PDB file of C-alpha atoms in Angstrom:
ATOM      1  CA  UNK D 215      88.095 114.644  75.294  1.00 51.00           C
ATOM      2  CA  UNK D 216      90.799 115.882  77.937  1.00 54.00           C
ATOM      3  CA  UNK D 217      90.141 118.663  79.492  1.00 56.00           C
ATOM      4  CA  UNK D 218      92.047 120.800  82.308  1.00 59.00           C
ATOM      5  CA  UNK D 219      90.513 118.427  85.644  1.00 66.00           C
ATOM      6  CA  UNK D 220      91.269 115.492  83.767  1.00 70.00           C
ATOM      7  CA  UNK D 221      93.793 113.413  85.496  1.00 76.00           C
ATOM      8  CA  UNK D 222      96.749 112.419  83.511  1.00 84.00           C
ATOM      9  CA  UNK D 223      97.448 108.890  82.657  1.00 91.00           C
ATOM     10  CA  UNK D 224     101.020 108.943  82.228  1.00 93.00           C
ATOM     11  CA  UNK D 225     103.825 110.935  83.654  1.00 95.00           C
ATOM     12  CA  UNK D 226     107.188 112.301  82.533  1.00 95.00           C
ATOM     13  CA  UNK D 227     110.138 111.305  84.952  1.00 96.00           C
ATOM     14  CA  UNK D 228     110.174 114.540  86.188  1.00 95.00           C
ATOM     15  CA  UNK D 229     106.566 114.718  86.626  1.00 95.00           C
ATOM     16  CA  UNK D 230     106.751 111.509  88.344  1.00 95.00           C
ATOM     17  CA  UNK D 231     109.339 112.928  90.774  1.00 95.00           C
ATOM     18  CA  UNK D 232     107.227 115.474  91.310  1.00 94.00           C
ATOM     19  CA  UNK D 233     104.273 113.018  92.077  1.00 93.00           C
ATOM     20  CA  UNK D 234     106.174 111.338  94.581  1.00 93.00           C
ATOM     21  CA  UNK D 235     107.843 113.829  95.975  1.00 93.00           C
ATOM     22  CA  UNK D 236     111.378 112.796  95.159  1.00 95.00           C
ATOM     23  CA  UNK D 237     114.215 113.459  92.881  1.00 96.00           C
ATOM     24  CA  UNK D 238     114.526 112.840  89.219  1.00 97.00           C
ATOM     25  CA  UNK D 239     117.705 111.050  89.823  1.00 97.00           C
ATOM     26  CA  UNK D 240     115.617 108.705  92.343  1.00 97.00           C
ATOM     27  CA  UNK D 241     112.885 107.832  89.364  1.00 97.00           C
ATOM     28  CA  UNK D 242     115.204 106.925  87.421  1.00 97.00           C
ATOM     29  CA  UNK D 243     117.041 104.507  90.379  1.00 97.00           C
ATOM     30  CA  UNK D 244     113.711 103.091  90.658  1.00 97.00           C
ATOM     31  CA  UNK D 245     112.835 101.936  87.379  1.00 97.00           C
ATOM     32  CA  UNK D 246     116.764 100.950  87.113  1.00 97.00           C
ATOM     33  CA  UNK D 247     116.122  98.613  89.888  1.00 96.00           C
ATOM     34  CA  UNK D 248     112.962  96.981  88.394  1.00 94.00           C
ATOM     35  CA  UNK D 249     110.691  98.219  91.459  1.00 94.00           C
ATOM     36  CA  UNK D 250     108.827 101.260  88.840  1.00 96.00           C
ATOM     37  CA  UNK D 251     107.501 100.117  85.320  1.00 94.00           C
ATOM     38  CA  UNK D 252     107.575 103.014  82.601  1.00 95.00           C
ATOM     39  CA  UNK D 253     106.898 102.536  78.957  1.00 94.00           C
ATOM     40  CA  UNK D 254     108.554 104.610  75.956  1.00 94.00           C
ATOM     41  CA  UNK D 255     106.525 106.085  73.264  1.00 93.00           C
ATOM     42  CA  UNK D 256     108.960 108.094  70.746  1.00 95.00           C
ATOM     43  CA  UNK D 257     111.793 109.145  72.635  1.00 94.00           C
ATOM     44  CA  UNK D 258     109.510 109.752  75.538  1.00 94.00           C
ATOM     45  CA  UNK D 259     109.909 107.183  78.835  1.00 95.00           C
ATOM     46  CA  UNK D 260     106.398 107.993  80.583  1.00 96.00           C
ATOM     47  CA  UNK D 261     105.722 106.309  84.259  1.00 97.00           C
ATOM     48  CA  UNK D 262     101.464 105.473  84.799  1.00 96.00           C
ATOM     49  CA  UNK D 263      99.645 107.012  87.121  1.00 95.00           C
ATOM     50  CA  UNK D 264      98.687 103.228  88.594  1.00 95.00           C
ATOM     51  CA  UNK D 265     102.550 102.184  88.793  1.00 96.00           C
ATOM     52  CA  UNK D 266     103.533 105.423  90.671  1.00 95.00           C
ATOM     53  CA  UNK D 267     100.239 104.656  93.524  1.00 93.00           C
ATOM     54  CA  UNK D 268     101.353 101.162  93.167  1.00 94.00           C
ATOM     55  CA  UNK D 269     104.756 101.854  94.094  1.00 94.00           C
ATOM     56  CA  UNK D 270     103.130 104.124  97.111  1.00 92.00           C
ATOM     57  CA  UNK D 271     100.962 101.449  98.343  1.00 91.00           C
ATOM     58  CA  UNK D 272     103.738  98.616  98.582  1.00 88.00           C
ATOM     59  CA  UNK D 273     106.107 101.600 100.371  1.00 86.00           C
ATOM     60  CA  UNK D 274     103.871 101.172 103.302  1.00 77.00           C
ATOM     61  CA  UNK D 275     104.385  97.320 103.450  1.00 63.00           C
ATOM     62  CA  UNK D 276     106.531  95.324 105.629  1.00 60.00           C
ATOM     63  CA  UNK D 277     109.285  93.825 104.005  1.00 55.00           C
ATOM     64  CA  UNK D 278     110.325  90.358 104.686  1.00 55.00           C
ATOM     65  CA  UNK D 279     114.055  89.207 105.656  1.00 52.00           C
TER      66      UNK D 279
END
């Protein structure tokens, strides 16, 4: 059963811009580009919780030439 503390699973786009502290338009860049993975239930596109820290965590990698 979910209550109120329970941590959400999925995310809306805006919620997920919200989450990351970045515009909707940039969300949707994102999974445009391949680098944010979202599934669609209904008419719904919903971003998980794990993709949007997983997107966080590679942020603070290097990148290679």
């Amino acid at each position: 059963m979910l209550t109120l503390e329970t941590p959400a699973a999925a995310f809306s786009v805006l919620k997920a811009a919200e989450y990351l502290g970045v515009s909707r338009s940039q969300v949707y860049r994102l999974l445009a580009e391949g680098s944010l993975d979202s599934l669609k239930i209904g008419t719904r596109r919903l971003i998980r919780r794990d993709a949007l820290d997983a997107l966080i965590e590679r942020s603070g990698e290097p990148r290679t030439p």
